[in-house]
Amino acid sequence: MVNLEKVNKGDYSNKTLMTSFTHFPEVPVIDFLKHAGNILKNPLPFHQKNFEALGDTFRLNLGLGNSVVFSRDPEFAIYALRDNQKNFKKTDIQTKDLAKYVGHGLLTSEGENWKTQRKLIQPAFHKKNLYSLLEVMVEAIDKELERIEVDTPIDIFPIFNDLAFKVVVKSLFSDAINAEEISRLQHITEETQKMLVKELRQPYKKWWFVLSGELKRNLNLSQEARDLLIGIIKRRQNSDSESKDLLDMLMALTYEDGSKMDQEQLIDEILILFIAGHETTSNALSFTIQLIGQEEHVQEKLVSEIDQLVDHSFFDILKESKYTDNVIQESMRLFPPVYFIDRQNIERDSFKGFEIPPGTTLLFSVHQIHRNASNWENPTQFKPERFQASRSVSNFYFPFGAGPRKCIGNNFAMYEIMLTIHRLLKTYKIEQVNKEIEIQPLISLKPKNAIVKFSKR
């Protein structure tokens, strides 16, 4: 019998104990097939039921020799994402399925290519560089907030979806892109993501996607986006003026040998910024505004903080908005836009007495980790004050991932969300419409029927 306490402390070697390790509890394929329809619409209730029945980690048998290990164990997540991250790579979901639409940028690359690109691009996302983009960000935010209608229930997601995309585009290209190009890029980004969701949720229709031409149409859209970006890059290269936007920063970066990114790699990184930089932010904003509308005391405290910073610079607003930061973090705890993190181990591994054969697909449920009573007191309650506590939450809080592959744009996203809340609450009061916040789990955790009502302050 294996002493799990000694295993966890590292007192046994994997080689010695491999034959003694047990297998993860398993959900049989018949259960998966029985609930396939509901899983297609929303897999979270099915997974929650299995977590409650089988514990923090279980294997889902998908049939035909395929399976996925789901886990809400934060220690397991830290092990795979940080402590032993060299043995865990991203799965084909990102490195192949997503990559065929957006190329091999930071989000979809692996190994030495990822290391090289991360080292190159990291400086562009340092806080001091992002500060130079604040005015551009606020200009784009203010323009989109003008679309808000008062004294009538409205769905805020379309507004925030456009806002987040415009902020990314303007931060990348400033004035080097026109409205028609922005609209087309947004359309292509959203259409290819919808196609990817279909492919992942309905793998049995792969033949139909090919035969019907639907896959080819979406791949053609991706190529159209690349061609459009080539034109923008060439215009910038032929320009004599400096824009000091992200495109300028990315084009100026040099590898250790003094060379710069080639055009294809630059486009890959830009496409990744569209995907990672707009959808997750628009989701987080939509959930946060709904939560603020539900809790009047939270809104009053936010307005009080905003009033104290009304004449401050954007830099000082970001620095001093402590309670706003707590509200955003608590919102992303309850509704993490990236609600699953995928990994696959390269070599045989083990954790807490369980064997992990090579090539095991792992899905860490950020949604469940963030709502587990073992990690959080009253986990389903919206309590921003919990982030004022002195204890660290880093070992069970993963809105931007963890370890070396933690999201490079986390500061960019936080700045954008914080500034949007400030600009919004300076003018409007948020009123609750729906009692419950609805979700739509796709590639990211999206809001559904995000209806609120605004009134002038």
Coordinates of C-alpha atoms in Angstrom, one line a residue:
M1 CA 0.0 0.0 0.0
V2 CA 1.4 3.4 -1.0
N3 CA 1.9 6.0 1.8
L4 CA 0.4 9.0 0.0
E5 CA 1.8 11.4 2.6
K6 CA 5.3 10.3 1.8
V7 CA 4.6 10.4 -1.9
N8 CA 3.4 14.0 -1.6
K9 CA 6.5 15.0 0.3
G10 CA 8.7 13.4 -2.3
D11 CA 10.0 10.6 -0.1
Y12 CA 9.5 8.0 -2.8
S13 CA 10.8 8.1 -6.4
N14 CA 8.5 7.6 -9.3
K15 CA 10.5 4.7 -10.6
T16 CA 10.2 2.8 -7.3
L17 CA 6.5 3.3 -7.0
M18 CA 5.2 3.3 -10.5
T19 CA 3.8 -0.2 -10.2
S20 CA 2.0 0.7 -7.0
F21 CA 0.3 3.8 -8.3
T22 CA -3.5 3.7 -8.8
H23 CA -5.6 5.0 -11.7
F24 CA -7.8 8.0 -11.5
P25 CA -11.5 7.3 -10.8
E26 CA -13.3 7.0 -14.1
V27 CA -16.6 8.2 -15.7
P28 CA -17.6 5.4 -18.1
V29 CA -18.2 6.2 -21.7
I30 CA -21.9 5.3 -21.5
D31 CA -22.3 8.3 -19.1
F32 CA -20.5 10.5 -21.5
L33 CA -22.7 9.4 -24.4
K34 CA -25.9 9.7 -22.3
H35 CA -25.2 13.3 -21.6
A36 CA -23.6 14.3 -24.9
G37 CA -26.4 16.7 -25.9
N38 CA -26.2 18.6 -22.6
I39 CA -22.4 18.6 -22.7
L40 CA -22.5 20.2 -26.1
K41 CA -24.7 23.1 -24.7
N42 CA -22.9 23.5 -21.3
P43 CA -20.4 20.9 -20.0
L44 CA -20.0 22.5 -16.6
P45 CA -23.0 20.8 -14.7
F46 CA -21.8 17.4 -15.9
H47 CA -18.3 18.0 -14.8
Q48 CA -19.4 19.4 -11.4
K49 CA -21.6 16.3 -10.8
N50 CA -18.5 14.1 -11.5
F51 CA -16.3 16.1 -9.2
E52 CA -18.8 15.8 -6.4
A53 CA -19.1 12.1 -6.9
L54 CA -15.5 11.1 -7.7
G55 CA -13.3 13.7 -6.0
D56 CA -11.0 16.5 -7.3
T57 CA -9.6 14.5 -10.2
F58 CA -11.3 12.0 -12.5
R59 CA -10.9 10.5 -15.9
L60 CA -13.6 10.9 -18.5
N61 CA -13.8 7.9 -20.9
L62 CA -14.7 9.3 -24.4
G63 CA -14.6 5.9 -26.1
L64 CA -12.4 4.4 -28.9
G65 CA -9.4 4.5 -26.5
N66 CA -9.7 8.3 -25.9
S67 CA -10.0 9.9 -22.5
V68 CA -9.5 13.2 -20.7
V69 CA -8.5 13.8 -17.1
F70 CA -10.4 16.6 -15.4
S71 CA -9.0 18.2 -12.2
R72 CA -10.0 20.9 -9.8
D73 CA -7.1 20.2 -7.5
P74 CA -5.1 23.5 -7.3
E75 CA -2.0 21.6 -6.2
F76 CA -2.2 19.4 -9.3
A77 CA -2.6 22.6 -11.5
I78 CA 0.5 24.2 -9.9
Y79 CA 2.4 21.0 -10.4
A80 CA 1.7 20.9 -14.1
L81 CA 1.7 24.6 -14.8
R82 CA 4.7 25.6 -12.7
D83 CA 6.6 23.1 -10.6
N84 CA 7.0 20.4 -13.3
Q85 CA 6.0 22.5 -16.3
K86 CA 8.8 21.1 -18.5
N87 CA 7.0 17.8 -18.7
F88 CA 3.6 19.3 -19.6
K89 CA 2.9 20.9 -23.0
K90 CA -0.3 22.4 -24.5
T91 CA -2.6 20.0 -26.2
D92 CA -3.6 19.9 -29.8
I93 CA -6.6 22.1 -29.1
Q94 CA -4.3 25.1 -29.1
T95 CA -1.1 23.9 -31.0
K96 CA -3.1 22.5 -33.9
D97 CA -6.8 23.2 -33.9
L98 CA -6.5 26.9 -33.0
A99 CA -3.1 27.3 -34.7
K100 CA -4.5 26.5 -38.1
Y101 CA -6.5 29.8 -37.9
V102 CA -4.1 32.1 -36.1
G103 CA -0.6 30.6 -36.7
H104 CA 2.1 29.8 -34.2
G105 CA 2.3 32.8 -31.9
L106 CA 2.8 32.8 -28.1
L107 CA -0.5 31.2 -27.3
T108 CA -0.2 28.3 -29.7
S109 CA 3.6 27.6 -29.9
E110 CA 5.6 25.1 -27.9
G111 CA 9.2 24.3 -27.0
E112 CA 12.1 26.5 -28.2
N113 CA 9.9 28.5 -30.5
W114 CA 7.8 29.6 -27.6
K115 CA 10.8 30.3 -25.3
T116 CA 12.4 32.5 -28.0
Q117 CA 9.1 34.4 -28.7
R118 CA 8.3 34.9 -25.0
K119 CA 11.8 36.3 -24.3
L120 CA 11.5 38.6 -27.3
I121 CA 7.9 39.9 -26.7
Q122 CA 7.9 40.2 -22.9
P123 CA 9.4 43.7 -22.8
A124 CA 6.6 45.1 -25.0
F125 CA 4.2 44.2 -22.2
H126 CA 6.1 45.7 -19.3
K127 CA 4.1 48.1 -17.4
K128 CA 6.2 51.1 -18.4
N129 CA 5.5 50.4 -22.1
L130 CA 1.8 49.9 -21.5
Y131 CA 1.5 53.3 -19.7
S132 CA 2.2 55.0 -23.1
L133 CA -0.9 53.4 -24.5
L134 CA -3.3 54.6 -21.8
E135 CA -4.6 57.6 -23.6
V136 CA -5.3 55.6 -26.8
M137 CA -7.1 53.0 -24.6
V138 CA -9.3 55.6 -22.9
E139 CA -10.1 57.3 -26.2
A140 CA -11.3 54.0 -27.6
I141 CA -13.2 53.2 -24.4
D142 CA -15.0 56.5 -24.3
K143 CA -16.1 56.3 -27.9
E144 CA -17.7 52.9 -27.4
L145 CA -19.4 53.9 -24.1
E146 CA -21.2 56.6 -26.1
R147 CA -23.4 53.8 -27.5
I148 CA -25.0 53.1 -24.1
E149 CA -28.7 53.8 -23.9
V150 CA -30.1 54.9 -20.6
D151 CA -33.3 54.0 -18.7
T152 CA -33.9 50.9 -20.8
P153 CA -32.6 47.3 -20.4
I154 CA -29.7 46.5 -22.8
D155 CA -27.4 43.6 -23.4
I156 CA -24.0 45.0 -22.6
F157 CA -21.9 42.2 -24.1
P158 CA -22.1 43.5 -27.7
I159 CA -20.9 46.9 -26.5
F160 CA -18.0 45.5 -24.5
N161 CA -17.1 43.0 -27.2
D162 CA -16.7 45.9 -29.7
L163 CA -15.0 48.0 -27.0
A164 CA -12.4 45.4 -26.2
F165 CA -11.7 44.7 -29.9
K166 CA -11.3 48.4 -30.7
V167 CA -8.9 48.9 -27.7
V168 CA -6.7 46.1 -28.9
V169 CA -6.7 47.3 -32.5
K170 CA -6.1 50.9 -31.6
S171 CA -3.3 49.9 -29.1
L172 CA -1.7 47.9 -31.9
F173 CA -2.1 50.2 -34.9
S174 CA -3.3 53.6 -33.6
D175 CA -4.4 55.4 -36.7
A176 CA -2.8 53.0 -39.3
I177 CA -6.1 51.1 -39.7
N178 CA -9.5 52.3 -40.9
A179 CA -13.0 51.5 -39.7
E180 CA -13.7 49.1 -42.6
E181 CA -10.6 47.1 -41.8
I182 CA -11.4 47.0 -38.1
S183 CA -14.9 45.7 -38.9
R184 CA -13.6 43.1 -41.2
L185 CA -10.9 41.9 -38.8
Q186 CA -13.5 41.6 -36.0
H187 CA -15.9 39.7 -38.2
I188 CA -13.1 37.2 -39.2
T189 CA -11.9 36.7 -35.7
E190 CA -15.4 36.0 -34.4
E191 CA -16.4 33.7 -37.3
T192 CA -13.2 31.5 -37.0
Q193 CA -13.7 31.2 -33.3
K194 CA -17.3 30.0 -33.8
M195 CA -15.9 27.4 -36.3
L196 CA -13.3 26.2 -33.8
V197 CA -16.1 25.7 -31.2
K198 CA -18.0 23.6 -33.7
E199 CA -14.9 21.4 -34.4
L200 CA -14.1 20.9 -30.7
R201 CA -17.7 20.2 -29.6
Q202 CA -18.7 18.1 -32.6
P203 CA -15.6 16.1 -33.7
Y204 CA -17.9 13.5 -35.2
K205 CA -18.9 16.0 -37.9
K206 CA -15.3 16.6 -39.1
W207 CA -16.0 14.9 -42.4
W208 CA -19.0 17.2 -42.9
F209 CA -17.1 20.4 -42.2
V210 CA -14.6 19.3 -44.9
L211 CA -17.2 18.0 -47.4
S212 CA -19.5 21.0 -47.0
G213 CA -16.7 23.5 -47.5
E214 CA -17.3 25.1 -44.2
L215 CA -13.8 24.5 -43.0
K216 CA -12.3 25.8 -46.2
R217 CA -14.4 29.0 -46.0
N218 CA -13.1 29.7 -42.5
L219 CA -9.5 29.0 -43.4
N220 CA -9.9 31.4 -46.3
L221 CA -11.2 34.0 -43.9
S222 CA -8.0 33.5 -41.8
Q223 CA -5.9 34.1 -44.9
E224 CA -7.9 37.2 -45.7
A225 CA -7.1 38.5 -42.2
R226 CA -3.4 37.8 -42.9
D227 CA -3.5 39.7 -46.2
L228 CA -5.2 42.6 -44.5
L229 CA -2.5 42.7 -41.8
I230 CA 0.3 42.6 -44.4
G231 CA -1.1 45.7 -46.0
I232 CA -1.2 47.5 -42.6
I233 CA 2.4 46.5 -41.8
K234 CA 3.6 47.6 -45.2
R235 CA 2.0 51.0 -44.7
R236 CA 3.7 51.3 -41.3
Q237 CA 7.1 50.3 -42.8
N238 CA 6.7 53.0 -45.5
S239 CA 5.7 55.7 -43.0
D240 CA 8.2 58.2 -41.7
S241 CA 6.4 58.9 -38.4
E242 CA 6.7 57.1 -35.1
S243 CA 3.4 55.9 -33.6
K244 CA 4.7 54.3 -30.4
D245 CA 1.9 51.7 -30.5
L246 CA 2.3 48.0 -30.0
L247 CA 3.0 47.5 -33.7
D248 CA 6.0 49.9 -33.5
M249 CA 7.2 48.1 -30.3
L250 CA 6.8 44.6 -31.9
M251 CA 8.6 45.7 -35.1
A252 CA 11.5 47.2 -33.1
L253 CA 12.1 44.1 -31.0
T254 CA 15.3 42.1 -31.8
Y255 CA 16.5 38.6 -31.1
E256 CA 19.8 37.9 -29.5
D257 CA 21.5 37.7 -32.9
G258 CA 20.2 41.2 -33.7
S259 CA 17.5 40.0 -36.2
K260 CA 13.8 41.0 -36.1
M261 CA 10.6 39.0 -36.4
D262 CA 9.8 38.1 -40.0
Q263 CA 6.5 39.1 -41.4
E264 CA 4.7 35.8 -40.9
Q265 CA 5.8 35.6 -37.3
L266 CA 4.7 39.2 -36.6
I267 CA 1.3 38.4 -38.1
D268 CA 1.0 35.3 -36.0
E269 CA 1.6 37.3 -32.8
I270 CA -0.9 40.0 -33.9
L271 CA -3.6 37.4 -34.5
I272 CA -3.0 35.9 -31.1
L273 CA -3.4 39.4 -29.6
F274 CA -6.8 39.7 -31.3
I275 CA -7.9 36.3 -29.9
A276 CA -6.5 36.6 -26.4
G277 CA -6.8 40.3 -26.0
H278 CA -10.4 41.0 -26.8
E279 CA -12.7 38.0 -26.1
T280 CA -11.5 37.3 -22.5
T281 CA -11.6 41.0 -21.7
S282 CA -15.1 41.6 -23.0
N283 CA -16.3 38.6 -21.1
A284 CA -14.7 39.8 -17.9
L285 CA -16.2 43.2 -18.3
S286 CA -19.7 41.9 -18.9
F287 CA -19.6 39.7 -15.9
T288 CA -18.1 42.4 -13.7
I289 CA -20.7 45.0 -14.6
Q290 CA -23.5 42.6 -13.9
L291 CA -22.1 41.8 -10.5
I292 CA -21.7 45.5 -9.7
G293 CA -25.3 46.0 -10.6
Q294 CA -26.4 43.3 -8.2
E295 CA -24.6 44.7 -5.2
E296 CA -25.5 48.3 -4.4
H297 CA -22.9 48.6 -1.6
V298 CA -20.2 47.5 -4.0
Q299 CA -21.2 50.1 -6.5
E300 CA -21.3 52.9 -3.9
K301 CA -17.8 52.0 -2.7
L302 CA -16.5 52.0 -6.3
V303 CA -18.1 55.4 -7.0
S304 CA -16.5 56.8 -3.8
E305 CA -13.1 55.6 -4.9
I306 CA -13.6 57.0 -8.4
D307 CA -14.7 60.4 -7.0
Q308 CA -11.5 60.6 -5.0
L309 CA -9.4 60.1 -8.2
V310 CA -11.4 62.2 -10.6
D311 CA -8.5 64.7 -11.3
H312 CA -5.8 62.1 -11.3
S313 CA -3.7 60.9 -14.3
F314 CA -4.6 57.6 -15.8
F315 CA -1.4 56.2 -14.3
D316 CA -2.4 57.3 -10.8
I317 CA -5.9 55.9 -11.3
L318 CA -4.5 52.5 -12.0
K319 CA -2.1 52.7 -9.1
E320 CA -4.6 53.9 -6.5
S321 CA -7.8 52.0 -7.5
K322 CA -7.4 49.3 -4.9
Y323 CA -11.0 48.5 -4.4
T324 CA -11.7 48.5 -8.2
D325 CA -8.9 45.9 -8.5
N326 CA -10.5 43.8 -5.8
V327 CA -13.8 43.9 -7.6
I328 CA -12.3 42.8 -10.9
Q329 CA -10.4 40.0 -9.3
E330 CA -13.4 38.7 -7.4
S331 CA -15.4 38.8 -10.7
M332 CA -12.8 36.8 -12.4
R333 CA -12.8 34.3 -9.6
L334 CA -16.5 33.7 -10.0
F335 CA -16.5 33.9 -13.8
P336 CA -13.0 33.2 -15.1
P337 CA -13.0 33.9 -18.9
V338 CA -10.4 31.1 -19.3
Y339 CA -12.3 28.5 -17.4
F340 CA -10.2 25.4 -18.4
I341 CA -6.5 25.1 -18.9
D342 CA -5.3 22.2 -21.0
R343 CA -2.0 20.3 -20.7
Q344 CA -0.6 17.0 -21.9
N345 CA 2.4 15.2 -20.2
I346 CA 5.4 14.3 -22.4
E347 CA 6.9 11.5 -20.2
R348 CA 5.2 9.2 -17.6
D349 CA 4.4 11.1 -14.5
S350 CA 2.5 10.8 -11.2
F351 CA 0.7 13.0 -8.7
K352 CA -0.6 12.1 -5.2
G353 CA -0.3 8.4 -5.8
F354 CA -2.0 8.5 -9.3
E355 CA -0.3 7.3 -12.4
I356 CA -0.2 9.7 -15.4
P357 CA 0.7 7.7 -18.5
P358 CA 2.6 9.6 -21.3
G359 CA 0.3 11.7 -23.5
T360 CA -2.5 12.0 -21.0
T361 CA -4.8 15.0 -21.8
L362 CA -5.4 17.1 -18.7
L363 CA -8.0 19.8 -18.3
F364 CA -7.8 21.9 -15.1
S365 CA -11.1 23.4 -14.3
V366 CA -10.4 27.0 -13.2
H367 CA -14.1 27.5 -12.7
Q368 CA -14.3 24.7 -10.2
I369 CA -11.0 25.6 -8.4
H370 CA -12.3 29.2 -8.0
R371 CA -15.6 27.9 -6.5
N372 CA -14.4 25.1 -4.3
A373 CA -15.2 25.6 -0.6
S374 CA -11.8 23.9 0.2
N375 CA -10.1 27.0 -1.2
W376 CA -12.6 29.8 -0.5
E377 CA -15.0 30.8 2.3
N378 CA -18.6 31.1 0.9
P379 CA -17.3 30.5 -2.6
T380 CA -20.4 31.4 -4.5
Q381 CA -20.8 34.8 -2.9
F382 CA -19.5 38.0 -4.5
K383 CA -17.2 39.4 -1.9
P384 CA -14.4 41.7 -3.3
E385 CA -13.1 42.2 0.3
R386 CA -11.7 38.7 0.2
F387 CA -8.9 40.1 -2.0
Q388 CA -7.9 42.6 0.7
A389 CA -6.9 39.8 3.0
S390 CA -3.2 39.4 3.7
R391 CA -3.1 35.7 2.8
S392 CA -1.9 34.8 -0.7
V393 CA -4.4 33.3 -3.1
S394 CA -1.9 32.6 -5.9
N395 CA -2.0 28.9 -5.3
F396 CA -5.7 28.6 -6.0
Y397 CA -6.5 31.6 -8.3
F398 CA -5.7 31.2 -12.0
P399 CA -7.6 33.8 -14.1
F400 CA -4.4 34.3 -16.2
G401 CA -2.9 30.8 -15.8
A402 CA 0.2 30.2 -13.8
G403 CA 3.9 29.5 -14.2
P404 CA 6.1 30.5 -17.2
R405 CA 3.1 30.5 -19.5
K406 CA 1.0 32.9 -17.5
C407 CA -0.8 35.3 -19.8
I408 CA 1.6 37.9 -21.1
G409 CA -1.2 40.4 -21.5
N410 CA -2.6 40.2 -17.9
N411 CA -1.6 43.8 -17.1
F412 CA -3.0 45.1 -20.4
A413 CA -6.4 43.4 -19.6
M414 CA -6.5 44.6 -16.0
Y415 CA -5.7 48.2 -17.1
E416 CA -8.4 48.1 -19.8
I417 CA -11.1 46.7 -17.5
M418 CA -10.2 49.1 -14.7
L419 CA -10.3 52.2 -16.9
T420 CA -13.6 51.1 -18.4
I421 CA -15.2 50.7 -15.0
H422 CA -13.9 54.2 -14.0
R423 CA -15.2 55.9 -17.2
L424 CA -18.5 54.1 -16.9
L425 CA -19.3 54.8 -13.3
K426 CA -18.3 58.4 -13.6
T427 CA -21.4 58.9 -15.7
Y428 CA -23.8 56.0 -15.1
K429 CA -25.5 54.1 -12.4
I430 CA -25.9 50.4 -13.1
E431 CA -29.2 48.7 -12.2
Q432 CA -29.8 45.0 -12.0
V433 CA -32.3 43.4 -14.4
N434 CA -31.7 39.7 -14.2
K435 CA -31.4 38.0 -10.8
E436 CA -29.2 35.3 -12.1
I437 CA -26.0 35.7 -14.3
E438 CA -26.2 33.4 -17.2
I439 CA -23.2 31.8 -18.8
Q440 CA -22.3 30.3 -22.2
P441 CA -19.2 28.1 -22.0
L442 CA -17.5 28.1 -25.4
I443 CA -13.8 28.5 -26.1
S444 CA -13.9 31.0 -23.2
L445 CA -16.6 31.5 -20.6
K446 CA -19.0 34.0 -22.2
P447 CA -22.0 35.8 -20.7
K448 CA -25.5 35.1 -21.9
N449 CA -28.3 37.6 -21.8
A450 CA -26.1 40.1 -20.0
I451 CA -28.9 42.6 -19.5
V452 CA -28.5 45.6 -17.3
K453 CA -30.0 49.1 -17.1
F454 CA -28.1 52.3 -16.9
S455 CA -29.2 55.7 -15.6
K456 CA -27.4 59.0 -15.5
R457 CA -25.8 59.9 -12.2

